[in-house]
Short mmCIF file of C-alpha atoms and ligand atoms in Angstrom, two decimals:
data_model
loop_
_atom_site.label_atom_id
_atom_site.label_comp_id
_atom_site.label_asym_id
_atom_site.label_seq_id
_atom_site.Cartn_x
_atom_site.Cartn_y
_atom_site.Cartn_z
CA MET A 572 11.27 25.20 -16.54
CA THR A 573 8.84 22.31 -16.06
CA SER A 574 9.68 18.64 -16.59
CA LEU A 575 9.23 17.14 -20.04
CA PRO A 576 5.77 15.65 -20.54
CA HIS A 577 5.71 11.85 -20.47
CA LYS A 578 3.45 9.86 -22.79
CA LYS A 579 2.34 6.86 -20.74
CA LEU A 580 0.24 7.50 -17.66
CA ARG A 581 2.57 7.62 -14.72
CA VAL A 582 1.76 5.60 -11.62
CA PHE A 583 3.31 5.93 -8.18
CA SER A 584 2.49 3.99 -5.05
CA GLY A 585 4.18 2.95 -1.83
CA ILE A 586 4.10 0.38 0.92
CA GLN A 587 5.63 0.42 4.38
CA PRO A 588 8.04 -2.32 5.37
CA SER A 589 6.24 -2.64 8.70
CA GLY A 590 4.48 -5.62 10.27
CA ALA A 591 3.67 -8.51 7.99
CA PHE A 592 2.38 -8.26 4.42
CA THR A 593 -1.28 -9.29 4.41
CA LEU A 594 -3.93 -10.44 2.00
CA GLY A 595 -5.40 -6.92 2.45
CA ASN A 596 -2.27 -5.33 0.98
CA TYR A 597 -2.32 -7.80 -1.87
CA LEU A 598 -6.00 -7.44 -2.78
CA GLY A 599 -6.28 -3.71 -2.00
CA ALA A 600 -3.10 -2.50 -3.68
CA ILE A 601 -0.51 -4.85 -5.14
CA ARG A 602 -2.86 -6.65 -7.53
CA GLN A 603 -3.70 -3.28 -9.13
CA TRP A 604 -0.04 -2.40 -9.33
CA VAL A 605 0.72 -5.63 -11.17
CA ALA A 606 -2.29 -5.22 -13.48
CA GLY A 607 -0.97 -1.88 -14.80
CA LEU A 608 2.60 -3.01 -15.47
CA ASP A 609 2.35 -3.23 -19.24
CA GLU A 610 0.37 -0.17 -20.18
CA LYS A 611 1.64 2.41 -17.65
CA GLU A 612 4.94 3.79 -16.41
CA ASN A 613 5.22 2.60 -12.83
CA PHE A 614 7.17 3.64 -9.74
CA PHE A 615 6.76 1.53 -6.60
CA CYS A 616 8.45 2.55 -3.41
CA ILE A 617 9.21 0.75 -0.16
CA VAL A 618 8.72 3.63 2.23
CA ASP A 619 11.22 3.13 5.03
CA LEU A 620 11.25 6.85 5.93
CA HIS A 621 7.55 6.59 6.67
CA THR A 622 8.03 3.47 8.76
CA ILE A 623 10.29 5.16 11.34
CA THR A 624 7.50 7.61 12.23
CA VAL A 625 6.68 5.01 14.88
CA PRO A 626 9.47 3.25 16.83
CA GLN A 627 11.22 0.39 14.99
CA GLU A 628 13.85 -2.10 15.99
CA PRO A 629 16.70 -1.33 13.49
CA GLN A 630 17.48 -5.00 12.78
CA ASP A 631 13.80 -5.76 12.17
CA LEU A 632 13.40 -2.80 9.84
CA LEU A 633 16.44 -3.87 7.84
CA ARG A 634 15.14 -7.43 7.48
CA ARG A 635 11.59 -6.40 6.67
CA THR A 636 12.70 -3.95 3.99
CA ARG A 637 14.41 -6.73 2.02
CA GLU A 638 11.50 -9.07 2.73
CA MET A 639 9.10 -6.49 1.32
CA ALA A 640 11.16 -6.23 -1.86
CA ALA A 641 11.12 -10.02 -2.23
CA ILE A 642 7.36 -10.13 -1.60
CA LEU A 643 6.59 -7.43 -4.16
CA ILE A 644 8.66 -9.14 -6.83
CA ALA A 645 7.05 -12.48 -5.91
CA CYS A 646 3.61 -10.88 -6.33
CA GLY A 647 4.54 -10.04 -9.92
CA LEU A 648 6.22 -6.62 -9.81
CA ASP A 649 8.86 -7.51 -12.36
CA PRO A 650 11.75 -5.03 -11.82
CA GLN A 651 12.29 -5.01 -15.60
CA LYS A 652 8.81 -3.59 -16.09
CA CYS A 653 8.65 -1.09 -13.23
CA THR A 654 10.89 1.00 -11.03
CA LEU A 655 10.98 -0.66 -7.62
CA PHE A 656 13.07 1.18 -5.05
CA ILE A 657 13.62 2.10 -1.42
CA GLN A 658 12.53 5.59 -0.43
CA SER A 659 15.61 6.47 1.64
CA HIS A 660 17.83 5.72 -1.37
CA VAL A 661 16.42 8.76 -3.16
CA ARG A 662 17.24 11.89 -1.16
CA ALA A 663 14.81 14.06 -3.09
CA HIS A 664 11.95 12.56 -1.03
CA ALA A 665 13.21 14.00 2.26
CA GLU A 666 14.18 17.29 0.63
CA GLY A 667 10.84 17.58 -1.12
CA CYS A 668 9.06 16.87 2.14
CA TRP A 669 10.84 19.79 3.82
CA ILE A 670 9.92 22.25 1.11
CA LEU A 671 6.30 21.05 1.01
CA ASN A 672 6.14 21.31 4.83
CA CYS A 673 6.62 25.01 4.40
CA VAL A 674 3.45 25.39 2.30
CA THR A 675 1.29 22.97 4.34
CA PRO A 676 -0.81 24.39 7.19
CA VAL A 677 -0.45 22.25 10.30
CA GLY A 678 -4.25 22.17 10.65
CA TRP A 679 -4.46 20.06 7.46
CA LEU A 680 -2.27 17.42 9.11
CA GLU A 681 -4.05 17.42 12.45
CA ARG A 682 -7.27 16.54 10.65
CA MET A 683 -5.90 13.33 9.08
CA THR A 684 -7.82 10.25 10.25
CA GLN A 685 -4.76 8.02 10.24
CA TYR A 686 -2.79 10.50 12.37
CA LYS A 687 -5.61 10.64 14.89
CA LEU A 688 -5.79 6.85 15.06
CA LYS A 689 -2.05 6.21 15.19
CA SER A 690 -1.32 8.98 17.68
CA GLN A 691 -3.80 7.43 20.10
CA GLN A 692 -1.73 4.24 20.01
CA GLN A 693 1.59 5.99 20.86
CA GLU A 694 2.86 7.10 24.25
CA SER A 695 4.98 9.77 22.66
CA ILE A 696 3.99 11.14 19.24
CA SER A 697 6.88 11.95 16.91
CA THR A 698 6.84 15.05 14.72
CA GLY A 699 7.33 12.59 11.85
CA LEU A 700 3.96 10.97 12.54
CA LEU A 701 2.18 14.30 12.09
CA ASP A 702 4.28 15.10 9.04
CA TYR A 703 3.76 11.65 7.49
CA PRO A 704 1.27 12.78 4.77
CA VAL A 705 3.59 15.57 3.59
CA LEU A 706 6.33 13.03 2.94
CA GLN A 707 3.73 10.95 1.11
CA ALA A 708 2.83 14.03 -0.97
CA ALA A 709 6.52 14.51 -1.81
CA ASP A 710 6.73 10.84 -2.88
CA ILE A 711 3.84 11.27 -5.27
CA LEU A 712 4.53 14.76 -6.60
CA LEU A 713 8.23 14.25 -7.37
CA TYR A 714 7.30 11.85 -10.16
CA ASP A 715 4.64 13.98 -11.92
CA THR A 716 2.30 11.15 -10.99
CA ASN A 717 -1.09 10.82 -12.70
CA GLU A 718 -2.44 7.84 -10.76
CA VAL A 719 -1.94 6.57 -7.23
CA PRO A 720 -3.41 3.07 -6.80
CA VAL A 721 -4.16 2.55 -3.10
CA GLY A 722 -6.63 0.95 -0.73
CA GLU A 723 -9.46 3.01 0.76
CA ASP A 724 -7.48 3.94 3.90
CA GLN A 725 -4.98 5.99 1.85
CA LYS A 726 -7.52 8.07 -0.07
CA GLN A 727 -7.39 10.96 2.38
CA HIS A 728 -3.60 11.14 2.12
CA VAL A 729 -3.72 11.27 -1.69
CA GLU A 730 -6.35 14.00 -1.51
CA LEU A 731 -4.06 15.96 0.78
CA ALA A 732 -1.25 15.54 -1.77
CA ARG A 733 -3.58 17.11 -4.34
CA ASP A 734 -4.27 20.05 -2.01
CA ILE A 735 -0.57 20.56 -1.33
CA ALA A 736 0.22 20.41 -5.06
CA GLN A 737 -2.47 22.97 -5.84
CA ARG A 738 -1.26 25.28 -3.12
CA PHE A 739 2.35 25.07 -4.32
CA ASN A 740 1.27 25.66 -7.92
CA ASN A 741 -0.70 28.73 -6.85
CA LEU A 742 2.22 30.14 -4.88
CA TYR A 743 5.09 29.37 -7.25
CA GLY A 744 3.53 28.67 -10.64
CA GLU A 745 2.65 25.42 -12.43
CA THR A 746 5.01 22.79 -11.03
CA PHE A 747 3.09 19.69 -10.03
CA VAL A 748 0.73 17.34 -11.82
CA ILE A 749 -2.42 16.87 -9.71
CA PRO A 750 -2.59 13.12 -8.94
CA GLU A 751 -5.73 10.96 -8.86
CA PRO A 752 -6.26 8.30 -6.19
CA ILE A 753 -7.25 5.00 -7.84
CA ILE A 754 -9.26 2.88 -5.42
CA PRO A 755 -10.28 -0.60 -6.59
CA LYS A 756 -14.03 -1.26 -6.76
CA LEU A 757 -13.44 -4.53 -4.96
CA GLY A 758 -10.94 -5.25 -2.20
CA ALA A 759 -10.35 -1.62 -1.24
CA ARG A 760 -10.89 -2.47 2.40
CA VAL A 761 -10.35 -6.11 3.30
CA LYS A 762 -11.58 -6.56 6.86
CA ALA A 763 -9.82 -8.10 9.84
CA LEU A 764 -10.87 -11.73 10.35
CA ASP A 765 -11.05 -11.29 14.12
CA ASP A 766 -12.97 -7.99 13.92
CA PRO A 767 -14.71 -7.38 10.60
CA ALA A 768 -15.66 -3.85 11.66
CA THR A 769 -11.98 -2.89 11.17
CA LYS A 770 -9.46 -3.30 8.33
CA MET A 771 -6.98 -6.14 8.11
CA SER A 772 -3.75 -4.47 9.16
CA LYS A 773 -0.05 -5.22 8.68
CA SER A 774 0.78 -3.78 12.07
CA LYS A 775 -1.70 -6.10 13.82
CA ALA A 776 -0.81 -9.16 11.75
CA TYR A 777 1.22 -10.60 14.64
CA ILE A 778 -2.11 -11.29 16.43
CA ARG A 779 -3.04 -14.86 15.55
CA GLY A 780 -6.32 -14.95 13.65
CA HIS A 781 -6.29 -11.23 12.72
CA ALA A 782 -4.95 -11.45 9.18
CA ILE A 783 -3.84 -13.79 6.46
CA ARG A 784 -0.14 -13.21 6.02
CA LEU A 785 1.80 -14.06 2.94
CA ALA A 786 4.22 -16.06 5.08
CA ASP A 787 1.40 -18.28 6.40
CA GLY A 788 1.33 -21.89 5.35
CA PRO A 789 -1.93 -23.81 4.68
CA ASP A 790 -2.49 -24.78 8.34
CA GLU A 791 -2.21 -21.20 9.56
CA ILE A 792 -4.51 -19.94 6.78
CA ARG A 793 -7.13 -22.59 7.64
CA TYR A 794 -6.85 -21.72 11.33
CA ALA A 795 -7.35 -17.97 10.74
CA ILE A 796 -10.30 -18.44 8.39
CA LYS A 797 -11.94 -21.08 10.56
CA ARG A 798 -11.86 -18.68 13.49
CA ALA A 799 -13.09 -15.70 11.43
CA VAL A 800 -15.85 -13.80 13.23
CA THR A 801 -19.27 -14.24 11.54
CA ASP A 802 -22.85 -13.73 12.76
CA PRO A 803 -25.38 -16.05 14.40
CA GLY A 804 -27.42 -16.25 11.15
CA ARG A 805 -27.07 -18.82 8.36
CA GLU A 806 -27.43 -16.91 5.09
CA ILE A 807 -24.38 -16.80 2.82
CA VAL A 808 -25.09 -13.61 0.88
CA PHE A 809 -23.21 -10.43 -0.04
CA SER A 810 -24.52 -7.73 2.27
CA ASP A 811 -23.65 -4.26 3.59
CA ALA A 812 -25.40 -4.94 6.90
CA PRO A 813 -22.89 -4.42 9.75
CA GLU A 814 -23.75 -7.79 11.33
CA LYS A 815 -22.99 -9.57 8.03
CA ALA A 816 -19.56 -7.88 7.68
CA GLY A 817 -17.68 -11.09 8.52
CA VAL A 818 -19.49 -13.28 5.97
CA ASN A 819 -19.39 -10.49 3.40
CA ASN A 820 -15.63 -10.17 3.86
CA LEU A 821 -15.13 -13.91 3.26
CA LEU A 822 -17.35 -13.77 0.19
CA GLU A 823 -15.47 -10.77 -1.21
CA ILE A 824 -12.14 -12.54 -0.74
CA TYR A 825 -13.62 -15.54 -2.57
CA GLU A 826 -14.99 -13.29 -5.33
CA LEU A 827 -11.67 -11.50 -5.82
CA LEU A 828 -9.62 -14.67 -5.97
CA THR A 829 -11.96 -16.74 -8.16
CA GLY A 830 -13.36 -14.03 -10.44
CA TYR A 831 -16.84 -15.63 -10.23
CA THR A 832 -19.93 -13.42 -10.31
CA ARG A 833 -21.83 -12.66 -7.12
CA GLU A 834 -24.90 -14.50 -8.40
CA ALA A 835 -22.87 -17.62 -9.13
CA ILE A 836 -21.20 -17.46 -5.71
CA GLU A 837 -24.47 -17.03 -3.80
CA ALA A 838 -26.03 -19.87 -5.78
CA HIS A 839 -23.00 -22.06 -5.09
CA PHE A 840 -23.24 -21.53 -1.32
CA ALA A 841 -27.05 -21.58 -1.05
CA GLY A 842 -28.20 -23.94 1.69
CA LYS A 843 -24.64 -24.56 2.93
CA GLY A 844 -23.28 -23.59 6.35
CA TYR A 845 -20.59 -21.11 7.41
CA GLY A 846 -18.22 -24.01 8.10
CA HIS A 847 -18.42 -25.01 4.46
CA LEU A 848 -17.92 -21.41 3.28
CA LYS A 849 -14.81 -21.08 5.44
CA GLN A 850 -13.37 -24.33 4.15
CA GLU A 851 -13.79 -23.25 0.54
CA VAL A 852 -12.44 -19.75 1.12
CA ALA A 853 -9.40 -21.22 2.87
CA GLY A 854 -8.80 -23.54 -0.10
CA VAL A 855 -8.94 -20.66 -2.59
CA VAL A 856 -6.63 -18.46 -0.48
CA ILE A 857 -4.11 -21.29 -0.01
CA GLU A 858 -3.95 -21.90 -3.77
CA ALA A 859 -3.66 -18.17 -4.57
CA LEU A 860 -0.83 -17.59 -2.10
CA ARG A 861 1.09 -20.81 -2.73
CA PRO A 862 2.97 -19.69 -5.89
CA ILE A 863 3.64 -16.25 -4.41
CA ARG A 864 5.10 -17.79 -1.27
CA GLU A 865 7.26 -20.17 -3.28
CA ARG A 866 8.67 -17.35 -5.41
CA TYR A 867 9.17 -15.24 -2.30
CA LEU A 868 11.27 -17.96 -0.67
CA SER A 869 13.54 -18.15 -3.70
CA PHE A 870 14.02 -14.34 -3.92
CA ILE A 871 14.68 -13.86 -0.21
CA ALA A 872 17.36 -16.55 -0.37
CA ASP A 873 19.46 -14.24 -2.57
CA PRO A 874 19.83 -10.88 -0.73
CA VAL A 875 22.75 -9.82 -2.93
CA GLU A 876 20.61 -10.01 -6.06
CA LEU A 877 17.77 -8.21 -4.26
CA ASP A 878 20.09 -5.37 -3.25
CA ARG A 879 21.35 -5.15 -6.83
CA LEU A 880 17.80 -4.87 -8.18
CA LEU A 881 16.97 -2.21 -5.61
CA ALA A 882 20.10 -0.23 -6.52
CA VAL A 883 19.05 -0.26 -10.18
CA GLY A 884 15.56 0.87 -9.12
CA ALA A 885 16.98 3.74 -7.03
CA GLU A 886 19.07 4.92 -9.95
CA ARG A 887 16.02 4.98 -12.24
CA ALA A 888 13.96 6.80 -9.60
CA ARG A 889 16.71 9.40 -9.11
CA ALA A 890 16.74 10.07 -12.84
CA VAL A 891 13.19 11.42 -12.46
CA ALA A 892 13.18 12.77 -8.90
CA ASP A 893 16.49 14.67 -9.01
CA PRO A 894 15.61 17.02 -11.89
CA LYS A 895 12.19 17.56 -10.29
CA ILE A 896 13.65 18.57 -6.94
CA GLN A 897 15.97 20.98 -8.77
CA GLU A 898 12.94 22.51 -10.46
CA ILE A 899 11.18 22.84 -7.09
CA LYS A 900 14.21 24.49 -5.51
CA ARG A 901 14.51 26.93 -8.38
CA LYS A 902 10.83 27.82 -8.04
CA VAL A 903 11.17 28.68 -4.35
CA GLY A 904 14.23 30.83 -4.98
CA PHE A 905 17.16 28.62 -4.04
CA ILE A 906 20.48 28.84 -5.89
CA VAL A 907 20.78 25.48 -7.64
P1 TYM B 164 0.51 0.63 3.78
O1 TYM B 164 1.92 0.15 3.85
O2 TYM B 164 -0.26 0.70 5.06
O3 TYM B 164 -0.33 -0.26 2.79
C1 TYM B 164 0.06 -0.52 1.45
C2 TYM B 164 -1.16 -0.55 0.55
O4 TYM B 164 -2.09 -1.57 0.99
C3 TYM B 164 -3.39 -1.01 1.14
N1 TYM B 164 -4.07 -1.71 2.24
C4 TYM B 164 -5.26 -2.30 2.13
N2 TYM B 164 -6.11 -2.42 1.10
C5 TYM B 164 -7.27 -3.11 1.31
N3 TYM B 164 -7.59 -3.68 2.50
C6 TYM B 164 -6.78 -3.59 3.57
N4 TYM B 164 -7.10 -4.16 4.72
C7 TYM B 164 -5.54 -2.88 3.41
N5 TYM B 164 -4.50 -2.59 4.24
C8 TYM B 164 -3.61 -1.87 3.50
C9 TYM B 164 -3.14 0.46 1.48
O5 TYM B 164 -4.26 1.26 1.21
C10 TYM B 164 -1.95 0.78 0.59
O6 TYM B 164 -2.39 1.11 -0.71
N6 TYM B 164 1.01 5.61 3.57
C11 TYM B 164 1.05 4.40 2.77
C12 TYM B 164 2.36 4.19 2.02
C13 TYM B 164 2.80 5.32 1.13
C14 TYM B 164 2.22 5.67 -0.13
C15 TYM B 164 3.01 6.74 -0.62
C16 TYM B 164 1.14 5.16 -0.85
C17 TYM B 164 3.84 6.17 1.33
N7 TYM B 164 3.99 7.01 0.29
C18 TYM B 164 2.71 7.34 -1.85
C19 TYM B 164 0.85 5.78 -2.09
C20 TYM B 164 1.63 6.85 -2.56
C21 TYM B 164 0.85 3.19 3.67
O7 TYM B 164 1.14 3.24 4.85
O8 TYM B 164 0.47 2.06 3.04
#
């Protein structure tokens, strides 16, 4: 028996409660999540099981998980309009991961770019780090997800989820919807301010000048943008040239937050210097983050209410994931 078809397009995405939430997360993912709230059926998950694939201080993880919930709500993920929940509250994710492990060749996992990168940074590599994308596939597939809005760095993982779904469907019969990664045209890969050849990263956000963090006040934002790496040239133009990556990144941030056209932006900055560009970008970022930060501070001040909202979210998620995991177990021949 397959799950009942659902009418609205179903969306699932996740974010790790690791490091500090950055402008990259906001522009690459969360803005898209918020934009789809009214017309789609949305599940957003704070993926704590994924986060422990690299060592975490338990007290930090606990704090950051609540902070992430407060940030997401502050960004506009109204818990009345979407299902916002914590991954470990819904057991089907871990169970689903195990069953999907058994149809996933280990070679598929060893090829994952993020695994290769992250495993280089660890002294001892956990089995969980290798298995990370299978858990991500379970997250997505349990909800009969149509669309997975993510930044560019997660595309490979969503494609793997498609492969795993297809393989399971071939082995056990039609069970999973094949999900589509939805990558924004703009903002899919916001670059690090201190190294525009790399992405702005939550896990490196503790390095001063690397990222713009939601928690940053105006002074810190101005500092980070003022120090942003640019090139020795003078031209303020959108460009794919590697040496212009720093200026291009600042311009894209400006474009995303103002909504102005590229022509208008280039005309606006024509003849001006990088110092001027940085000042204006900082001003736009400060104004965009100010209301989010203010709302965040009010939500984080009430952890009891946050936990209540997350408990409601978990219940709604279980209402979808639990029947699906039963279906999966039945398909593989378990007594359910
Ligand atoms: P995470 O926590 O690293 O990032 C959350 C989202 O932010 C996007 N992102 C960026 N977008 C643009 N520019 C950047 N510099 C940037 N940095 C991060 C990410 O692409 C992501 O969309 N494995 C996932 C979490 C996950 C998940 C899932 C996602 C677990 N299960 C199921 C989708 C579906 C991750 O670590 O995201």
